């Protein structure tokens, strides 16, 4: 969780000129691209490796068209200065470009005076660092202001774009609605066309029916005519029959032949009379059917007329809808055109804003270059001023010495030592002194308002001015007066003392001070100030806030610190200040929400404690802040963007806190009230909140999918200390429970799931998952802190684990070892598996690999025949499983090489051992040896820093079924995530 440390390279002071320039030339391209000459020139001028003419050539030469060319030319000029040029360049990179300095030299940047070469005097270096920090702070403030303005403008533009997007979405919805209504209109028009076609078909059918009806009427008329003719013929036939009958009656007796004819005619008449009613019935039936069909056709015609009228009404409604939709489409088209024009205008405005921003950046760069040039000019003027002051001081010192000599001669003449001492003291008091420049890179937390007021009035104090402005004549006069009013006779022996302390005179009479100021051997007060240390010192300014990089250290009274501020976050996001109580000490010193708490320092029972909260959980951070009493030092890092992102995730319920870590459960927990999650031993949990709302001794966690980093069922689990108490209680219950018969107990143990896993740690007295309290301070906190959760035991209910995703086939390790040696050769015959073979090494190779921990296990002592890490990697590179004929000792060596084997333990019982009797006898082993090996290796599995798979003794019946089961287990384990915990043994 801590950042990687930069490896310290060779000291620059020990390197020669050629080595330094070879180092710079190797990184010349990187320096030319990443360095701005205008930033480094003031320091190089201060170090006197560049002159004013060189600066003018670098900055204003027309042949140097870009920044890289100017930087390269500056490097060429520095090359002429030899080693001083290289050292000054590297020191300027260390101040202004620390990251580039680390990349070039391989050393961590530092602003300690001991890390500088001495090209610049300590006072000048301090002044330059002050100016550099001040300029950087001003540039940072201007950049922040510009960024806030740009962000506000961008927010307004984003709001307008969002509104335009909403309008565009509405117009898109209206367009889709229009398209839908158009499609509906087309479908309705298609239906109307179909109805029209059906209507035409009906008209055709109606015309055909009418024609058929007319044909039937014609047929009926013809049938009526025929019937009328038949009736007339029948009447004729009847009259003729009557006539013939009468005539036949007269002639019957006369002619028997006529009687025969009459008889035949009568028969024909009878037949005719029988035929006429049938034809009449047929004609009547045809007439009735024609009348019925005519009625049906009339009814159909009436229905068709009604449907036609209905279709005409629907057509009229659809035409009205079409007109309204066309109007809406025209309106939407106009709105879309208007929105497109607005979008075009906004895009043009954004382009203009971007152009203005680029212009502002160019103006800022020019202003910075001008400020740097002005600062350089100011430095030259100050150097000239200091030289003049030194000349004036030397002249005044000579004059004062002459006056003192004259006074001494007068005192000898007058024989009055008291008056002479007073005159010499008066003369020495008249010697003008010069005040040293103070370090101004700190701000007093108790007097921020006054410091801010002093910093705002830049023209009022030009001596300690933080403004990058050239000195005016008034400021020069004030500087001369101030310099003359201070002491100029301080030396290197008391520089570090006088920087932070001032003299406090003893409360006494002037007679007691007079001997202190005088010297027994006649030395002046000047000499005494150089050699003697003042009797009592007091800090000239109280403890202050110091800015180290991006971390802000604040000192405050931390009594009841959690009542002064509230925190959010966790180990993944960092712990942030969420709320600050108004009127509290934390609010007074300027702590604001959005700052990450990096570190807490305080004293307890006269012992200094330091707690690093950068990677701590929320529970750990709240406990650490609750322990603070009295004066404390908070290290804060401003991370407003990360804090706002965390708040958005908390408000949207994407996260419940900033905690996120994975643990392996070392005990079984049943389902409890209030949503307690039921877990089993060796389960993996993803803890997402160590301080859920409403509970103080619980964590919110989720079970993890075995093959993917997906959260499954979630709930609350006991926190570390409550789980530790539950673990102790479970172990006590297991120890004090009544023992059952041996046979029955064995059956129960085989089918019972593992209840606890005994895992310990060497970190006693605190949560081993916590990272805030350092190891060297833990012992002191154990004895002195009564409120901290203590424990004299080292049992771990949870083990911190990290996921690993092996990209290739994992090695396979079978246990117990005796059974593994039997099954390894069978597995090596499978496709995709290969047995790891031992290698014979020479004595030197064996010693080298043994030193590098690359030897997994030795076969025979004295022959240098062993299993090496390279042989395993060689088999894995083929994309196949490596079968390891080794023991448990090789697991940790493989883990250090990022190789995670599949560990399979085959449980043994007397019954399962009898199944392997013949195999054991072939390898000169017995059942008792197998059971003893299984009992000895099974407890060692809990000490492994990874999970393993256990095969029940009754899950297989013979060797073939066992091999099939093992193949299935290997295929399943290859897909799973490998969870590895830190090795605590």
Tab-separated table of C-alpha atoms in Angstrom, residues 520-808:
chain	number	residue	atom	x	y	z
A	520	UNK	CA	38.148	39.763	31.122
A	521	UNK	CA	40.840	39.736	28.483
A	522	UNK	CA	39.713	42.997	26.904
A	523	UNK	CA	37.896	41.525	23.927
A	524	UNK	CA	35.117	43.610	22.496
A	525	UNK	CA	31.403	42.754	22.512
A	526	UNK	CA	31.831	42.060	18.829
A	527	UNK	CA	34.054	39.078	19.489
A	528	UNK	CA	31.920	37.771	22.299
A	529	UNK	CA	28.836	37.632	20.055
A	530	UNK	CA	30.805	35.436	17.702
A	531	UNK	CA	31.980	32.829	20.191
A	532	UNK	CA	29.550	32.705	23.113
A	533	UNK	CA	26.046	31.203	23.126
A	534	UNK	CA	23.262	33.352	24.630
A	535	UNK	CA	22.231	32.324	28.144
A	536	UNK	CA	18.527	31.833	27.322
A	537	UNK	CA	16.716	31.461	24.018
A	538	UNK	CA	13.063	31.627	23.147
A	539	UNK	CA	11.514	30.612	19.804
A	540	UNK	CA	11.008	33.757	17.738
A	541	UNK	CA	7.777	32.395	16.215
A	542	UNK	CA	5.486	29.587	17.438
A	543	UNK	CA	5.239	26.191	15.802
A	544	UNK	CA	3.973	26.657	12.292
A	545	UNK	CA	2.333	25.014	9.324
A	546	UNK	CA	4.925	23.722	6.886
A	547	UNK	CA	4.071	22.780	3.331
A	548	UNK	CA	6.005	19.685	2.235
A	549	UNK	CA	5.140	19.027	-1.412
A	550	UNK	CA	1.365	18.680	-1.501
A	551	UNK	CA	0.968	17.657	2.165
A	552	UNK	CA	-0.023	20.354	4.678
A	553	UNK	CA	0.991	19.848	8.316
A	554	UNK	CA	-1.287	21.562	10.868
A	555	UNK	CA	-0.740	21.733	14.619
A	556	UNK	CA	-3.776	22.080	16.888
A	557	UNK	CA	-5.241	21.043	20.218
A	558	UNK	CA	-6.846	17.696	19.410
A	559	UNK	CA	-8.951	17.087	22.531
A	560	UNK	CA	-12.158	15.325	21.409
A	561	UNK	CA	-11.030	15.548	17.797
A	562	UNK	CA	-13.957	13.482	16.477
A	563	UNK	CA	-16.373	16.038	17.931
A	564	UNK	CA	-14.598	18.777	15.969
A	565	UNK	CA	-14.689	17.054	12.581
A	566	UNK	CA	-16.384	14.131	10.828
A	567	UNK	CA	-14.612	11.851	8.344
A	568	UNK	CA	-15.649	9.680	5.391
A	569	UNK	CA	-13.777	7.352	3.071
A	570	UNK	CA	-11.685	4.262	3.620
A	571	UNK	CA	-8.586	2.373	2.601
A	572	UNK	CA	-9.386	2.470	-1.141
A	573	UNK	CA	-10.244	6.161	-1.504
A	574	UNK	CA	-8.460	7.630	1.502
A	575	UNK	CA	-9.927	9.179	4.661
A	576	UNK	CA	-11.352	12.670	4.020
A	577	UNK	CA	-12.570	15.446	6.279
A	578	UNK	CA	-16.335	15.564	5.705
A	579	UNK	CA	-17.637	18.138	8.173
A	580	UNK	CA	-15.958	20.625	10.526
A	581	UNK	CA	-17.759	21.997	13.567
A	582	UNK	CA	-17.943	25.776	13.399
A	583	UNK	CA	-16.131	27.540	16.208
A	584	UNK	CA	-13.975	24.521	17.037
A	585	UNK	CA	-10.187	24.531	17.047
A	586	UNK	CA	-10.134	22.555	13.786
A	587	UNK	CA	-12.323	25.215	12.164
A	588	UNK	CA	-10.117	27.983	13.557
A	589	UNK	CA	-6.885	26.608	12.104
A	590	UNK	CA	-8.481	26.326	8.649
A	591	UNK	CA	-9.317	22.630	8.218
A	592	UNK	CA	-11.971	22.358	5.511
A	593	UNK	CA	-13.942	19.446	4.002
A	594	UNK	CA	-12.276	17.652	1.108
A	595	UNK	CA	-8.800	17.273	2.662
A	596	UNK	CA	-7.357	13.785	3.005
A	597	UNK	CA	-5.917	12.938	6.423
A	598	UNK	CA	-2.520	11.397	5.687
A	599	UNK	CA	-0.910	11.223	9.118
A	600	UNK	CA	-1.571	11.965	12.792
A	601	UNK	CA	1.169	12.641	15.344
A	602	UNK	CA	0.582	13.184	19.053
A	603	UNK	CA	2.089	12.479	22.428
A	604	UNK	CA	0.661	10.098	24.994
A	605	UNK	CA	2.200	9.276	28.352
A	606	UNK	CA	5.359	11.146	27.311
A	607	UNK	CA	5.745	8.944	24.242
A	608	UNK	CA	5.484	10.140	20.636
A	609	UNK	CA	2.961	8.265	18.530
A	610	UNK	CA	2.664	8.409	14.769
A	611	UNK	CA	-0.290	6.971	12.849
A	612	UNK	CA	-0.336	6.882	9.054
A	613	UNK	CA	-3.956	6.984	7.800
A	614	UNK	CA	-3.238	7.135	4.064
A	615	UNK	CA	-4.233	3.484	3.489
A	616	UNK	CA	-6.283	2.846	6.628
A	617	UNK	CA	-9.913	1.799	6.828
A	618	UNK	CA	-12.655	4.062	8.149
A	619	UNK	CA	-12.879	2.058	11.386
A	620	UNK	CA	-9.134	2.316	11.925
A	621	UNK	CA	-9.073	6.051	11.148
A	622	UNK	CA	-11.921	6.824	13.588
A	623	UNK	CA	-10.205	4.795	16.295
A	624	UNK	CA	-6.884	6.565	15.680
A	625	UNK	CA	-8.486	10.031	15.746
A	626	UNK	CA	-10.358	9.112	18.918
A	627	UNK	CA	-7.054	8.407	20.706
A	628	UNK	CA	-5.714	11.937	20.155
A	629	UNK	CA	-5.406	14.008	23.313
A	630	UNK	CA	-3.658	17.316	23.673
A	631	UNK	CA	-1.457	18.849	20.999
A	632	UNK	CA	-1.433	16.907	17.727
A	633	UNK	CA	-0.101	17.362	14.213
A	634	UNK	CA	-2.370	16.539	11.276
A	635	UNK	CA	-0.912	16.013	7.795
A	636	UNK	CA	-3.532	16.885	5.173
A	637	UNK	CA	-3.472	16.533	1.392
A	638	UNK	CA	-6.012	18.540	-0.671
A	639	UNK	CA	-7.955	16.144	-2.951
A	640	UNK	CA	-11.223	17.949	-3.616
A	641	UNK	CA	-12.007	16.128	-6.885
A	642	UNK	CA	-11.617	12.683	-5.301
A	643	UNK	CA	-13.687	13.802	-2.316
A	644	UNK	CA	-16.525	15.061	-4.536
A	645	UNK	CA	-16.425	11.854	-6.587
A	646	UNK	CA	-16.699	9.828	-3.354
A	647	UNK	CA	-19.652	11.934	-2.175
A	648	UNK	CA	-21.441	11.381	-5.501
A	649	UNK	CA	-20.909	7.623	-5.204
A	650	UNK	CA	-22.183	7.667	-1.617
A	651	UNK	CA	-25.255	9.724	-2.554
A	652	UNK	CA	-26.062	7.498	-5.544
A	653	UNK	CA	-25.664	4.381	-3.305
A	654	UNK	CA	-22.927	3.005	-5.557
A	655	UNK	CA	-20.785	2.680	-2.421
A	656	UNK	CA	-21.538	2.678	1.271
A	657	UNK	CA	-18.016	3.879	2.193
A	658	UNK	CA	-14.499	4.136	0.798
A	659	UNK	CA	-13.422	0.774	2.215
A	660	UNK	CA	-12.674	-2.135	-0.101
A	661	UNK	CA	-10.560	-5.151	0.813
A	662	UNK	CA	-10.836	-8.927	0.756
A	663	UNK	CA	-10.503	-11.276	3.726
A	664	UNK	CA	-10.435	-15.026	4.223
A	665	UNK	CA	-12.733	-16.204	7.012
A	666	UNK	CA	-11.063	-18.520	9.539
A	667	UNK	CA	-14.261	-19.642	11.291
A	668	UNK	CA	-17.859	-20.555	10.536
A	669	UNK	CA	-20.547	-18.017	11.428
A	670	UNK	CA	-24.255	-18.902	11.464
A	671	UNK	CA	-27.091	-16.657	10.315
A	672	UNK	CA	-27.971	-14.069	12.940
A	673	UNK	CA	-30.431	-11.196	13.404
A	674	UNK	CA	-30.326	-7.847	11.589
A	675	UNK	CA	-29.153	-9.287	8.265
A	676	UNK	CA	-26.071	-11.099	9.573
A	677	UNK	CA	-24.393	-13.016	6.762
A	678	UNK	CA	-23.832	-16.768	7.188
A	679	UNK	CA	-20.269	-17.697	6.224
A	680	UNK	CA	-18.189	-20.839	6.365
A	681	UNK	CA	-14.543	-21.347	7.148
A	682	UNK	CA	-12.219	-20.481	4.219
A	683	UNK	CA	-14.881	-18.316	2.538
A	684	UNK	CA	-13.694	-15.136	0.792
A	685	UNK	CA	-15.501	-11.902	1.742
A	686	UNK	CA	-15.343	-8.475	0.117
A	687	UNK	CA	-15.572	-5.910	2.946
A	688	UNK	CA	-17.071	-2.650	1.652
A	689	UNK	CA	-17.796	-0.781	4.889
A	690	UNK	CA	-16.065	-1.112	8.253
A	691	UNK	CA	-18.425	1.336	10.011
A	692	UNK	CA	-21.967	0.692	8.677
A	693	UNK	CA	-24.735	2.932	9.948
A	694	UNK	CA	-26.429	1.758	13.139
A	695	UNK	CA	-23.728	-0.716	14.212
A	696	UNK	CA	-20.372	-0.288	15.922
A	697	UNK	CA	-18.961	-3.825	15.966
A	698	UNK	CA	-19.903	-5.074	12.502
A	699	UNK	CA	-18.659	-4.894	8.936
A	700	UNK	CA	-20.707	-4.869	5.767
A	701	UNK	CA	-19.362	-7.549	3.432
A	702	UNK	CA	-20.337	-9.654	0.420
A	703	UNK	CA	-19.468	-13.152	-0.638
A	704	UNK	CA	-17.262	-13.304	-3.745
A	705	UNK	CA	-17.832	-15.372	-6.864
A	706	UNK	CA	-15.132	-18.072	-7.031
A	707	UNK	CA	-14.235	-17.354	-10.675
A	708	UNK	CA	-14.877	-13.607	-11.003
A	709	UNK	CA	-14.581	-10.497	-8.821
A	710	UNK	CA	-18.351	-10.246	-8.438
A	711	UNK	CA	-20.204	-9.646	-5.187
A	712	UNK	CA	-22.879	-12.211	-4.399
A	713	UNK	CA	-24.952	-12.274	-1.218
A	714	UNK	CA	-24.206	-9.378	1.123
A	715	UNK	CA	-24.839	-8.683	4.799
A	716	UNK	CA	-23.193	-7.782	8.099
A	717	UNK	CA	-20.408	-9.794	9.721
A	718	UNK	CA	-18.683	-9.247	13.102
A	719	UNK	CA	-15.710	-6.923	13.021
A	720	UNK	CA	-12.228	-8.165	13.829
A	721	UNK	CA	-12.372	-7.980	17.622
A	722	UNK	CA	-15.908	-9.338	18.007
A	723	UNK	CA	-15.042	-12.132	15.560
A	724	UNK	CA	-11.919	-12.873	17.621
A	725	UNK	CA	-14.066	-13.275	20.748
A	726	UNK	CA	-16.444	-15.539	18.842
A	727	UNK	CA	-13.461	-17.584	17.615
A	728	UNK	CA	-12.176	-18.018	21.162
A	729	UNK	CA	-15.648	-19.055	22.314
A	730	UNK	CA	-15.914	-21.581	19.473
A	731	UNK	CA	-12.538	-23.089	20.373
A	732	UNK	CA	-13.600	-23.328	24.045
A	733	UNK	CA	-16.840	-25.038	23.045
A	734	UNK	CA	-14.893	-27.501	20.904
A	735	UNK	CA	-12.521	-28.275	23.800
A	736	UNK	CA	-15.155	-28.672	26.517
A	737	UNK	CA	-17.815	-30.551	24.589
A	738	UNK	CA	-18.539	-34.134	25.584
A	739	UNK	CA	-16.458	-36.722	23.761
A	740	UNK	CA	-18.409	-39.258	21.724
A	741	UNK	CA	-17.482	-42.884	20.916
A	742	UNK	CA	-14.529	-43.282	18.563
A	743	UNK	CA	-16.330	-44.982	15.700
A	744	UNK	CA	-19.280	-42.645	15.829
A	745	UNK	CA	-16.955	-39.661	16.175
A	746	UNK	CA	-14.992	-40.635	13.106
A	747	UNK	CA	-18.135	-40.811	10.999
A	748	UNK	CA	-19.236	-37.413	12.238
A	749	UNK	CA	-15.829	-35.812	11.580
A	750	UNK	CA	-15.762	-37.070	8.020
A	751	UNK	CA	-19.115	-35.502	7.150
A	752	UNK	CA	-18.737	-32.357	9.241
A	753	UNK	CA	-17.557	-29.152	7.642
A	754	UNK	CA	-14.451	-27.446	9.018
A	755	UNK	CA	-15.501	-25.116	11.869
A	756	UNK	CA	-12.358	-23.064	12.621
A	757	UNK	CA	-8.902	-22.474	11.193
A	758	UNK	CA	-6.219	-21.714	13.750
A	759	UNK	CA	-4.097	-18.862	12.349
A	760	UNK	CA	-1.889	-16.610	14.438
A	761	UNK	CA	0.271	-13.548	13.939
A	762	UNK	CA	3.280	-12.057	15.608
A	763	UNK	CA	1.584	-8.614	15.898
A	764	UNK	CA	0.198	-8.761	19.423
A	765	UNK	CA	-2.024	-6.148	20.976
A	766	UNK	CA	-3.672	-4.708	17.873
A	767	UNK	CA	-5.548	-5.586	14.715
A	768	UNK	CA	-3.034	-7.066	12.226
A	769	UNK	CA	-5.192	-5.748	9.374
A	770	UNK	CA	-4.511	-2.169	10.515
A	771	UNK	CA	-1.671	-0.226	8.913
A	772	UNK	CA	-1.713	3.107	10.764
A	773	UNK	CA	0.332	2.335	13.879
A	774	UNK	CA	3.962	1.641	13.085
A	775	UNK	CA	5.624	-1.484	14.471
A	776	UNK	CA	8.227	0.391	16.485
A	777	UNK	CA	5.522	2.430	18.197
A	778	UNK	CA	3.085	-0.396	18.767
A	779	UNK	CA	4.760	-1.668	21.913
A	780	UNK	CA	4.658	1.725	23.519
A	781	UNK	CA	1.016	2.203	22.622
A	782	UNK	CA	0.150	-1.178	24.095
A	783	UNK	CA	1.328	-0.264	27.549
A	784	UNK	CA	0.267	3.345	27.531
A	785	UNK	CA	-3.112	3.412	25.771
A	786	UNK	CA	-5.876	2.007	27.894
A	787	UNK	CA	-8.669	2.847	25.437
A	788	UNK	CA	-7.201	0.893	22.507
A	789	UNK	CA	-8.749	-2.514	21.825
A	790	UNK	CA	-6.223	-4.942	23.278
A	791	UNK	CA	-5.810	-8.673	23.050
A	792	UNK	CA	-3.198	-10.916	24.544
A	793	UNK	CA	-3.945	-13.553	21.891
A	794	UNK	CA	-2.727	-13.717	18.325
A	795	UNK	CA	-5.682	-15.631	16.814
A	796	UNK	CA	-6.869	-14.145	13.542
A	797	UNK	CA	-10.573	-14.586	12.667
A	798	UNK	CA	-9.944	-12.914	9.297
A	799	UNK	CA	-6.874	-12.991	7.071
A	800	UNK	CA	-6.226	-10.281	4.525
A	801	UNK	CA	-5.982	-11.748	1.012
A	802	UNK	CA	-5.272	-10.420	-2.474
A	803	UNK	CA	-6.583	-11.860	-5.762
A	804	UNK	CA	-4.309	-13.283	-8.452
A	805	UNK	CA	-5.267	-14.394	-11.952
A	806	UNK	CA	-2.725	-16.945	-13.268
A	807	UNK	CA	-2.677	-16.624	-17.085
A	808	UNK	CA	-1.353	-20.127	-17.772
